[in-house]
Short mmCIF file of C-alpha atoms (C1' of nucleotides) in Angstrom, two decimals:
data_model
loop_
_atom_site.label_atom_id
_atom_site.label_comp_id
_atom_site.label_asym_id
_atom_site.label_seq_id
_atom_site.Cartn_x
_atom_site.Cartn_y
_atom_site.Cartn_z
CA MET A 30 162.35 192.22 147.06
CA SER A 31 163.15 190.90 150.52
CA ARG A 32 162.22 192.82 153.62
CA ARG A 33 165.84 193.06 154.71
CA LEU A 34 167.33 194.62 151.58
CA VAL A 35 165.37 197.83 151.69
CA PRO A 36 166.79 199.05 154.99
CA VAL A 37 170.32 198.21 153.77
CA ASP A 38 169.84 200.31 150.64
CA ARG A 39 168.37 203.01 152.74
CA ARG A 40 171.31 202.98 155.14
CA ILE A 41 173.79 203.23 152.27
CA LEU A 42 171.90 206.21 150.88
CA GLU A 43 171.78 207.90 154.29
CA GLN A 44 175.50 207.39 154.85
CA ASN A 45 176.24 208.69 151.38
CA ILE A 46 174.22 211.87 152.08
CA LYS A 47 175.97 212.41 155.39
CA ALA A 48 179.45 212.04 153.86
CA ARG A 49 178.70 214.31 150.94
CA TYR A 50 177.10 216.95 153.20
CA HIS A 51 180.19 217.09 155.40
CA ALA A 52 182.42 217.28 152.33
CA GLY A 53 180.35 220.25 151.13
CA ASP A 54 179.67 218.22 148.03
CA ILE A 55 175.90 218.61 147.57
CA GLY A 56 174.41 221.29 145.33
CA THR A 57 170.77 222.35 145.59
CA GLN A 58 169.73 220.24 142.60
CA ASP A 59 171.58 217.16 143.93
CA ALA A 60 169.90 217.65 147.29
CA LEU A 61 166.47 217.78 145.68
CA HIS A 62 167.11 214.54 143.77
CA LEU A 63 168.52 212.79 146.84
CA PHE A 64 165.52 214.00 148.81
CA ASP A 65 163.09 212.39 146.33
CA GLU A 66 165.11 209.17 146.37
CA LEU A 67 165.34 209.03 150.15
CA LEU A 68 161.71 209.86 150.79
CA GLN A 69 160.63 206.82 148.75
CA CYS A 70 162.36 204.43 151.13
CA ALA A 71 162.58 206.58 154.24
CA GLY A 72 161.98 205.27 157.72
CA SER A 73 162.48 206.67 161.18
CA SER A 74 166.27 206.38 160.87
CA SER A 75 166.27 208.80 157.93
CA ILE A 76 165.61 212.04 159.75
CA ARG A 77 169.31 212.98 160.11
CA ALA A 78 169.91 212.56 156.37
CA ILE A 79 166.73 214.48 155.65
CA ASN A 80 167.96 217.30 157.87
CA TYR A 81 171.19 217.55 155.87
CA LEU A 82 169.23 217.79 152.62
CA VAL A 83 166.73 220.37 153.90
CA THR A 84 169.62 222.46 155.27
CA THR A 85 171.34 222.39 151.89
CA VAL A 86 168.24 223.37 149.95
CA GLY A 87 167.12 225.96 152.52
CA ARG A 88 170.51 227.69 152.47
CA ASP A 89 170.04 228.43 148.79
CA CYS A 90 166.28 228.88 148.70
CA PRO A 91 164.49 229.13 152.05
CA ALA A 92 160.98 228.88 150.59
CA LEU A 93 161.90 225.58 148.96
CA GLY A 94 163.25 224.39 152.32
CA VAL A 95 159.83 225.02 153.85
CA SER A 96 158.13 223.03 151.10
CA LEU A 97 160.52 220.09 151.65
CA PHE A 98 159.59 220.16 155.33
CA ASN A 99 155.94 219.79 154.40
CA ARG A 100 156.79 216.69 152.37
CA VAL A 101 158.72 215.23 155.34
CA ALA A 102 155.73 215.82 157.55
CA SER A 103 153.38 214.04 155.14
CA ALA A 104 155.80 211.09 154.70
CA ASN A 105 156.20 208.50 157.40
CA VAL A 106 159.11 210.20 159.14
CA ALA A 107 158.90 212.16 162.37
CA PRO A 108 160.76 215.50 162.27
CA ASN A 109 163.07 216.03 165.25
CA SER A 110 164.08 219.23 167.03
CA ILE A 111 166.88 219.89 164.49
CA THR A 112 164.38 219.65 161.63
CA TYR A 113 162.25 222.29 163.33
CA THR A 114 165.27 224.56 163.84
CA ILE A 115 166.05 224.35 160.13
CA LEU A 116 162.38 225.05 159.41
CA VAL A 117 162.28 228.15 161.61
CA ASP A 118 165.42 229.48 159.94
CA CYS A 119 163.93 228.88 156.47
CA CYS A 120 160.62 230.53 157.40
CA CYS A 121 162.40 233.59 158.78
CA ARG A 122 164.68 233.96 155.78
CA ALA A 123 161.72 233.51 153.42
CA GLY A 124 160.12 236.52 155.12
CA ARG A 125 157.45 234.39 156.81
CA LEU A 126 157.94 235.19 160.45
CA ASP A 127 154.37 234.01 161.09
CA LEU A 128 155.28 230.49 159.95
CA GLY A 129 158.46 230.70 162.02
CA PHE A 130 156.34 231.32 165.10
CA ALA A 131 154.05 228.43 164.23
CA ALA A 132 157.04 226.10 163.93
CA MET A 133 158.38 227.37 167.24
CA GLY A 134 154.99 226.56 168.73
CA HIS A 135 155.45 222.93 167.69
CA ILE A 136 158.89 222.84 169.25
CA ILE A 137 157.47 224.10 172.53
CA LYS A 138 154.57 221.65 172.42
CA MET A 139 156.94 218.75 171.86
CA GLY A 140 158.93 219.79 174.90
CA PHE A 141 162.09 220.74 172.99
CA ALA A 142 162.09 224.40 173.98
CA ALA A 143 164.87 224.12 176.56
CA ASP A 144 167.30 222.96 173.86
CA ALA A 145 166.07 225.41 171.23
CA ILE A 146 168.61 228.14 171.92
CA VAL A 147 169.75 228.36 168.28
CA THR A 148 166.16 228.25 167.04
CA PHE A 149 165.37 231.22 169.24
CA SER A 150 168.35 233.08 167.73
CA HIS A 151 166.95 232.71 164.22
CA LEU A 152 163.59 233.97 165.42
CA LEU A 153 165.12 236.88 167.35
CA ASN A 154 167.10 237.96 164.29
CA ALA A 155 163.96 238.06 162.18
CA ILE A 156 162.01 239.98 164.85
CA CYS A 157 164.78 242.57 165.17
CA ALA A 158 164.99 242.91 161.38
CA GLU A 159 161.38 244.08 161.54
CA LYS A 160 162.40 246.69 164.13
CA LYS A 161 160.46 244.99 166.89
CA THR A 162 163.35 244.71 169.30
CA SER A 163 161.12 245.42 172.33
CA TYR A 164 159.29 242.22 171.51
CA ALA A 165 162.60 240.37 171.08
CA MET A 166 163.61 241.63 174.52
CA ASP A 167 160.45 240.20 176.03
CA ILE A 168 161.27 236.85 174.46
CA VAL A 169 164.82 236.83 175.83
CA LEU A 170 164.08 238.19 179.28
CA ARG A 171 160.74 236.50 180.00
CA ILE A 172 159.61 233.88 177.50
CA MET A 173 162.83 231.91 177.03
CA PRO A 174 163.39 231.49 180.80
CA MET A 175 159.73 230.46 181.09
CA PHE A 176 160.57 227.43 178.94
CA ASN A 177 163.87 226.78 180.73
CA CYS A 178 165.81 227.97 177.72
CA VAL A 179 168.64 230.05 179.15
CA PRO A 180 169.52 233.00 176.87
CA ASN A 181 173.17 232.96 175.83
CA ILE A 182 175.59 235.63 174.64
CA PHE A 183 174.24 235.29 171.09
CA SER A 184 170.69 236.02 172.26
CA TYR A 185 171.87 239.20 173.97
CA SER A 186 174.05 240.29 171.06
CA ILE A 187 171.05 240.13 168.75
CA LEU A 188 169.20 242.42 171.17
CA PHE A 189 172.11 244.88 171.42
CA LYS A 190 172.33 245.16 167.66
CA GLY A 191 168.54 245.46 167.32
CA LEU A 192 168.38 248.25 169.90
CA CYS A 193 171.25 250.10 168.23
CA ASN A 194 169.57 249.78 164.83
CA GLU A 195 166.50 251.42 166.34
CA LYS A 196 168.68 254.24 167.73
CA ARG A 197 168.12 252.94 171.24
CA SER A 198 171.78 252.43 172.08
CA GLN A 199 171.32 253.89 175.56
CA GLU A 200 168.90 251.07 176.35
CA ALA A 201 171.51 248.63 175.06
CA LEU A 202 173.98 250.29 177.41
CA GLU A 203 171.56 249.84 180.32
CA LEU A 204 171.10 246.18 179.42
CA ILE A 205 174.88 245.66 179.51
CA GLN A 206 174.98 247.26 182.98
CA VAL A 207 172.15 244.99 184.14
CA MET A 208 174.01 241.90 182.91
CA VAL A 209 177.17 242.95 184.74
CA GLU A 210 175.39 243.91 187.99
CA HIS A 211 173.31 240.76 187.93
CA GLY A 212 176.55 238.80 187.66
CA GLY A 213 174.96 235.80 185.98
CA SER A 214 176.79 233.24 183.89
CA CYS A 215 176.18 235.20 180.69
CA GLN A 216 178.47 238.23 180.74
CA PRO A 217 179.04 240.76 177.95
CA ASN A 218 182.03 239.94 175.73
CA VAL A 219 184.02 241.83 173.12
CA VAL A 220 181.17 241.52 170.60
CA SER A 221 178.62 242.95 173.06
CA TYR A 222 180.81 245.91 173.95
CA SER A 223 181.81 246.58 170.34
CA THR A 224 178.19 246.55 169.20
CA VAL A 225 177.04 249.02 171.84
CA ILE A 226 180.09 251.29 171.49
CA ASP A 227 179.37 251.42 167.76
CA GLY A 228 175.69 252.22 168.36
CA LEU A 229 176.48 255.00 170.84
CA LEU A 230 178.99 256.56 168.42
CA LYS A 231 176.48 256.41 165.58
CA GLU A 232 174.07 258.40 167.75
CA GLY A 233 176.85 260.89 168.45
CA LEU A 234 177.17 259.89 172.13
CA VAL A 235 180.95 260.00 172.10
CA GLY A 236 181.37 260.44 175.87
CA LYS A 237 179.21 257.46 176.72
CA ALA A 238 180.98 255.34 174.12
CA TYR A 239 184.34 256.29 175.59
CA SER A 240 183.20 255.40 179.13
CA LEU A 241 181.96 252.03 177.94
CA PHE A 242 185.25 251.40 176.17
CA CYS A 243 187.11 252.13 179.44
CA GLU A 244 184.75 249.84 181.35
CA MET A 245 185.45 247.09 178.84
CA LEU A 246 189.21 247.47 179.36
CA GLN A 247 188.76 247.49 183.15
CA ARG A 248 186.90 244.21 182.94
CA GLY A 249 189.87 242.70 181.16
CA ILE A 250 188.25 242.40 177.74
CA SER A 251 190.66 243.22 174.91
CA PRO A 252 189.44 245.25 171.96
CA ASN A 253 189.99 243.77 168.50
CA ALA A 254 190.03 245.12 164.94
CA VAL A 255 186.22 245.40 164.90
CA THR A 256 186.11 247.45 168.13
CA CYS A 257 188.85 249.77 166.90
CA SER A 258 187.34 250.19 163.44
CA SER A 259 184.06 251.26 165.01
CA ILE A 260 185.84 253.84 167.12
CA ILE A 261 187.85 255.12 164.16
CA SER A 262 184.67 255.38 162.12
CA GLY A 263 182.95 257.25 164.95
CA MET A 264 185.85 259.70 165.26
CA CYS A 265 185.82 260.28 161.49
CA LYS A 266 182.10 260.99 161.68
CA ALA A 267 182.75 263.48 164.48
CA GLN A 268 185.30 265.17 162.16
CA SER A 269 188.13 264.24 164.53
CA MET A 270 190.63 262.78 162.09
CA ASP A 271 193.46 263.37 164.55
CA LYS A 272 191.72 261.15 167.10
CA SER A 273 191.16 258.54 164.39
CA GLU A 274 194.87 258.49 163.70
CA GLU A 275 195.56 258.16 167.44
CA VAL A 276 193.31 255.11 167.62
CA LEU A 277 195.06 253.63 164.58
CA GLN A 278 198.41 254.16 166.28
CA GLN A 279 197.11 252.52 169.47
CA MET A 280 195.97 249.56 167.39
CA LEU A 281 199.44 249.14 165.95
CA ASP A 282 200.99 249.49 169.44
CA ARG A 283 198.67 246.77 170.76
CA ARG A 284 199.46 244.56 167.75
CA ILE A 285 195.86 244.66 166.56
CA LEU A 286 196.16 244.52 162.79
CA PRO A 287 194.07 247.08 160.88
CA ASP A 288 192.12 245.45 158.06
CA VAL A 289 190.46 246.78 154.93
CA THR A 290 187.43 248.00 156.91
CA THR A 291 189.65 250.04 159.24
CA TYR A 292 191.37 251.69 156.27
CA ASN A 293 188.07 252.27 154.47
CA SER A 294 186.83 254.26 157.48
CA LEU A 295 189.93 256.45 157.39
CA ILE A 296 189.77 256.95 153.63
CA HIS A 297 186.13 257.95 153.87
CA GLY A 298 186.90 260.28 156.77
CA TYR A 299 189.69 262.06 154.90
CA TYR A 300 187.66 262.40 151.71
CA SER A 301 184.76 263.84 153.73
CA SER A 302 187.03 266.48 155.19
CA GLY A 303 188.55 267.17 151.76
CA ARG A 304 192.05 266.00 152.71
CA CYS A 305 192.98 264.00 149.60
CA LYS A 306 196.71 264.04 150.30
CA GLU A 307 196.01 262.06 153.48
CA VAL A 308 193.98 259.59 151.46
CA ASP A 309 197.02 258.93 149.29
CA ARG A 310 199.05 258.35 152.44
CA ILE A 311 196.48 255.82 153.76
CA PHE A 312 196.54 253.97 150.44
CA GLN A 313 200.34 253.71 150.72
CA GLU A 314 200.11 252.50 154.30
CA MET A 315 197.53 249.90 153.29
CA SER A 316 199.69 248.54 150.55
CA ARG A 317 202.75 248.53 152.84
CA ASN A 318 200.77 246.43 155.32
CA GLY A 319 199.61 244.05 152.61
CA VAL A 320 195.94 245.05 152.77
CA GLN A 321 194.20 245.09 149.38
CA PRO A 322 191.44 247.59 148.53
CA ASN A 323 188.04 245.93 148.11
CA ILE A 324 184.73 246.86 146.53
CA VAL A 325 183.88 249.27 149.37
CA THR A 326 187.23 251.08 148.98
CA TYR A 327 186.47 251.66 145.30
CA ASN A 328 182.92 252.74 146.09
CA ILE A 329 184.19 255.35 148.56
CA GLN A 330 186.70 256.62 146.01
CA MET A 331 184.12 256.78 143.23
CA ASP A 332 181.63 258.58 145.46
CA TYR A 333 184.20 261.25 146.22
CA LEU A 334 185.02 261.72 142.54
CA CYS A 335 181.37 261.88 141.48
CA LYS A 336 180.53 264.41 144.16
CA SER A 337 183.47 266.53 143.02
CA GLY A 338 182.07 266.61 139.50
CA ARG A 339 184.61 264.07 138.24
CA CYS A 340 182.29 261.31 136.97
CA ALA A 341 184.60 260.47 134.07
CA GLU A 342 187.37 259.55 136.49
CA ALA A 343 184.92 257.54 138.59
CA ARG A 344 183.88 255.73 135.43
CA LYS A 345 187.52 254.82 134.77
CA ILE A 346 187.72 253.15 138.18
CA PHE A 347 184.41 251.41 137.49
CA ASP A 348 185.70 250.02 134.18
CA SER A 349 189.03 248.97 135.67
CA MET A 350 187.25 247.15 138.51
CA ILE A 351 185.62 244.77 136.09
CA GLY A 352 189.06 244.09 134.60
CA LEU A 353 190.49 243.38 138.05
CA GLY A 354 187.74 240.87 138.75
CA GLN A 355 186.18 243.14 141.41
CA LYS A 356 182.49 242.97 140.56
CA PRO A 357 180.63 246.26 141.00
CA ASP A 358 177.69 245.84 143.37
CA VAL A 359 174.38 247.69 143.63
CA THR A 360 176.08 250.44 145.65
CA THR A 361 178.74 250.97 142.96
CA TYR A 362 176.01 251.47 140.39
CA SER A 363 174.07 253.83 142.69
CA ILE A 364 177.13 255.99 143.23
CA LEU A 365 177.89 256.35 139.54
CA LEU A 366 174.22 256.81 138.71
CA HIS A 367 174.00 259.62 141.25
CA GLY A 368 177.05 261.21 139.65
CA TYR A 369 175.43 261.12 136.22
CA ALA A 370 172.20 262.48 137.72
CA MET A 371 174.07 265.49 139.08
CA GLU A 372 175.38 266.10 135.56
CA LYS A 373 171.87 265.56 134.16
CA SER A 374 173.32 262.90 131.83
CA PHE A 375 170.08 261.00 131.33
CA HIS A 376 171.50 258.99 128.46
CA GLU A 377 174.42 257.74 130.59
CA MET A 378 171.98 256.94 133.40
CA HIS A 379 169.87 254.68 131.23
CA CYS A 380 172.90 252.95 129.73
CA LEU A 381 174.17 252.28 133.24
CA ILE A 382 170.84 250.86 134.39
CA ASP A 383 170.80 248.55 131.37
CA LEU A 384 174.34 247.43 132.16
CA MET A 385 173.39 246.80 135.78
CA VAL A 386 170.35 244.71 134.89
CA GLY A 387 172.39 242.91 132.24
CA ASN A 388 174.89 241.99 134.94
CA GLY A 389 172.14 240.45 137.03
CA ILE A 390 171.83 243.22 139.64
CA SER A 391 168.30 244.41 140.45
CA PRO A 392 167.76 248.11 141.10
CA ASP A 393 166.88 248.80 144.75
CA HIS A 394 165.26 251.72 146.62
CA HIS A 395 168.41 253.84 146.34
CA VAL A 396 168.68 253.35 142.58
CA TYR A 397 165.03 254.18 142.00
CA ASN A 398 165.22 257.20 144.24
CA ILE A 399 168.10 258.63 142.23
CA LEU A 400 165.89 258.31 139.15
CA ILE A 401 162.86 259.79 140.94
CA SER A 402 164.87 262.78 142.14
CA ALA A 403 166.50 263.31 138.77
CA TYR A 404 163.13 263.45 137.02
CA ALA A 405 161.65 265.47 139.86
CA LYS A 406 164.28 268.14 139.29
CA GLU A 407 163.19 268.26 135.64
CA GLU A 408 159.59 268.50 136.88
CA THR A 409 158.47 265.61 134.71
CA VAL A 410 155.67 264.12 136.80
CA GLY A 411 154.81 261.43 134.26
CA GLU A 412 158.28 259.89 134.44
CA VAL A 413 158.27 260.01 138.24
CA MET A 414 154.95 258.17 138.44
CA HIS A 415 156.18 255.66 135.88
CA ILE A 416 159.12 254.81 138.14
CA PHE A 417 156.75 254.10 141.04
CA THR A 418 154.79 251.75 138.79
CA LYS A 419 158.00 249.99 137.73
CA MET A 420 159.07 249.53 141.34
CA ARG A 421 155.78 247.90 142.26
CA GLN A 422 155.97 245.64 139.19
CA GLN A 423 159.34 244.51 140.50
CA GLY A 424 157.74 243.70 143.86
CA LEU A 425 159.56 246.59 145.53
CA ASN A 426 157.31 248.76 147.69
CA PRO A 427 158.41 252.40 147.60
CA ASN A 428 159.86 253.59 150.91
CA VAL A 429 159.66 256.89 152.79
CA ALA A 430 162.55 258.42 150.84
CA ASN A 431 160.88 257.57 147.53
CA TYR A 432 157.64 259.23 148.63
CA GLY A 433 159.60 262.14 150.03
CA ALA A 434 161.20 262.82 146.66
CA ALA A 435 157.88 262.65 144.83
CA VAL A 436 155.94 264.73 147.38
CA ASN A 437 158.58 267.47 147.22
CA LEU A 438 158.33 267.64 143.46
CA LEU A 439 154.53 267.77 143.44
CA SER A 440 154.36 270.49 146.07
CA LYS A 441 156.98 272.54 144.25
CA ILE A 442 154.86 272.65 141.11
CA GLY A 443 151.69 273.32 143.10
CA ARG A 444 149.86 270.03 142.61
CA MET A 445 148.58 269.77 146.16
CA ASP A 446 145.86 267.23 145.33
CA ASP A 447 148.54 264.85 144.03
CA VAL A 448 150.67 265.56 147.11
CA MET A 449 147.80 264.47 149.36
CA SER A 450 147.09 261.40 147.28
CA GLN A 451 150.75 260.27 147.50
CA PHE A 452 150.76 261.03 151.20
CA ASN A 453 147.64 258.93 151.76
CA GLN A 454 149.04 256.12 149.64
CA MET A 455 152.13 256.10 151.84
CA ILE A 456 150.05 255.89 155.03
CA THR A 457 147.95 253.10 153.52
CA GLU A 458 151.13 251.12 152.93
CA GLY A 459 151.97 251.41 156.61
CA LEU A 460 154.85 253.85 156.21
CA ALA A 461 155.48 256.52 158.83
CA PRO A 462 156.06 259.92 157.22
CA ASP A 463 159.20 261.73 158.36
CA ILE A 464 160.05 265.42 158.55
CA ILE A 465 160.93 265.66 154.85
CA VAL A 466 157.58 264.25 153.76
CA PHE A 467 155.73 266.60 156.13
CA THR A 468 157.58 269.78 155.20
CA PRO A 469 155.61 270.62 152.01
CA LEU A 470 152.31 270.15 153.85
"C1'" DC B 28 174.56 225.64 163.95
"C1'" DT B 29 173.09 231.47 166.33
"C1'" DA B 30 176.21 237.76 167.52
"C1'" DG B 31 179.84 243.01 166.19
"C1'" DG B 32 183.00 247.34 162.16
"C1'" DG B 33 183.52 250.32 156.31
"C1'" DT B 34 180.30 252.68 150.94
"C1'" DT B 35 174.81 254.89 148.10
"C1'" DA B 36 169.21 258.14 147.57
"C1'" DG B 37 164.67 262.41 149.13
#
DNA sequence: CTAGGGTTAG
């Protein structure tokens, strides 16, 4: 084989990968095969093609993306800054924030930090998902500028959402004010305002949310369907359905089209206040405006029926959903399961769990907690403990609500030694007890 | 390429 032919073959392969990537034409398996093929003849020109392949694999299976990176590193090809960005994203999505930090360390060492704005976003998302938003704030406000990486509106939005998720929406509000007063190039936009308005409303701070909304309008930023849906949802939560309707009317006046999420908020609000006639009206309005119900709409409807002791009707919706091609999700199953639990229909519960697993949906904390509570009410300790074992076998660590349900049962039947042992187990697993766990003690 | 809204459990 001549020296010249190899690079030509290689270039054809690289161009082929690039074209297929942009056409969205590579599956995970294809990518893995192409990766093997390319790595055999790869040279320094191959890194772009390698990046396409690692992106494709990592999208589907982040841990596999990380392992491909290791093979790149041991082959004779130097990763570039894009490769490291893909790596950080894969590490974070594989739940290995520690490896994400290590990769970021390489980026900084190589002097790529100033251009790593997207890489930082992946890292910030993962940090906030672990409820360490204070740390994320330090990165945005101090560490990124230290490396000449100027935080952008995405960086700040991740912080706003993280703070709101930690019920620190007032700090998010302060951060918005600081951005505005500072007058820098990065100013809050409709996403920033919507996020913080939503967070304030979820904490019941209606007045502050309203002031922020006014401030947004004054600054010439137009609300959109997301902003309005958050406000409608907040008004529903505050039992102010009339105000919700006012906001809906203002949306229509401003030509902001309500979408399925907007209508779902209203439907949930009316069900919660027991006004079913109004729900019918909203359904009609939806259909008139060409908005189709989705899985969440059905879940809301089923939840209402189950909680009104009408599981059979909820089941009819459930069965018709499958026919309509709307696949029930883990929430749908939880809702129906909870309905059966209230009826003490243990047989139906087990059939439903089997159906769920058969349809490829794994039970989550909610599902298990419905089972734990149902057995707890029957005071069958053995079954409750068995569910904990099953959860752990599935790699699902019980959460505070799961322990809460068990601790309440044990204290009710006077088994205080078992209460303490569950309590200690919970602490050992790094969980912070809440008021419900403490009450029996 | 990276950000925001609706549904479920003790």
